[in-house]
């Protein structure tokens, strides 16, 4: 499945952290997700010295750092 999501899809847990609960989209099939792709839309741009960190977490597991989204990546 592929579709754009705006920030209202994410739950803000503090001033700099948001969470996307995949159960909302795939139910209990979250363990079958193999790829996630992130695009910044609507002319959104990050400052050159900033990045968006991307983590995943399966139920009962710690967060795992996957990488970062920057202007060049």
JSON list of C-alpha atoms in Angstrom, two decimals, residues 19-43:
[
{"chain": "A", "resi": 19, "resn": "UNK", "atom": "CA", "xyz": [4.93, 7.96, 16.31]},
{"chain": "A", "resi": 20, "resn": "UNK", "atom": "CA", "xyz": [3.12, 6.24, 13.45]},
{"chain": "A", "resi": 21, "resn": "UNK", "atom": "CA", "xyz": [1.20, 3.15, 14.64]},
{"chain": "A", "resi": 22, "resn": "UNK", "atom": "CA", "xyz": [1.14, 0.75, 11.67]},
{"chain": "A", "resi": 23, "resn": "UNK", "atom": "CA", "xyz": [-1.72, -1.22, 13.26]},
{"chain": "A", "resi": 24, "resn": "UNK", "atom": "CA", "xyz": [-3.94, 1.60, 12.03]},
{"chain": "A", "resi": 25, "resn": "UNK", "atom": "CA", "xyz": [-3.12, 0.65, 8.42]},
{"chain": "A", "resi": 26, "resn": "UNK", "atom": "CA", "xyz": [-2.36, -3.07, 8.40]},
{"chain": "A", "resi": 27, "resn": "UNK", "atom": "CA", "xyz": [-3.78, -4.45, 11.65]},
{"chain": "A", "resi": 28, "resn": "UNK", "atom": "CA", "xyz": [-1.98, -7.51, 12.96]},
{"chain": "A", "resi": 29, "resn": "UNK", "atom": "CA", "xyz": [-0.12, -7.90, 9.63]},
{"chain": "A", "resi": 30, "resn": "UNK", "atom": "CA", "xyz": [2.49, -5.32, 10.74]},
{"chain": "A", "resi": 31, "resn": "UNK", "atom": "CA", "xyz": [5.10, -8.09, 10.84]},
{"chain": "A", "resi": 32, "resn": "UNK", "atom": "CA", "xyz": [4.74, -8.52, 7.06]},
{"chain": "A", "resi": 33, "resn": "UNK", "atom": "CA", "xyz": [5.94, -4.96, 6.35]},
{"chain": "A", "resi": 34, "resn": "UNK", "atom": "CA", "xyz": [9.34, -5.19, 4.69]},
{"chain": "A", "resi": 35, "resn": "UNK", "atom": "CA", "xyz": [9.94, -1.67, 3.35]},
{"chain": "A", "resi": 36, "resn": "UNK", "atom": "CA", "xyz": [9.02, 1.87, 4.27]},
{"chain": "A", "resi": 37, "resn": "UNK", "atom": "CA", "xyz": [9.79, 4.86, 2.07]},
{"chain": "A", "resi": 38, "resn": "UNK", "atom": "CA", "xyz": [9.70, 8.45, 3.30]},
{"chain": "A", "resi": 39, "resn": "UNK", "atom": "CA", "xyz": [9.25, 11.49, 1.07]},
{"chain": "A", "resi": 40, "resn": "UNK", "atom": "CA", "xyz": [8.92, 15.08, 2.24]},
{"chain": "A", "resi": 41, "resn": "UNK", "atom": "CA", "xyz": [6.10, 16.67, 0.23]},
{"chain": "A", "resi": 42, "resn": "UNK", "atom": "CA", "xyz": [4.56, 20.09, -0.34]},
{"chain": "A", "resi": 43, "resn": "UNK", "atom": "CA", "xyz": [7.90, 21.88, -0.74]}
]
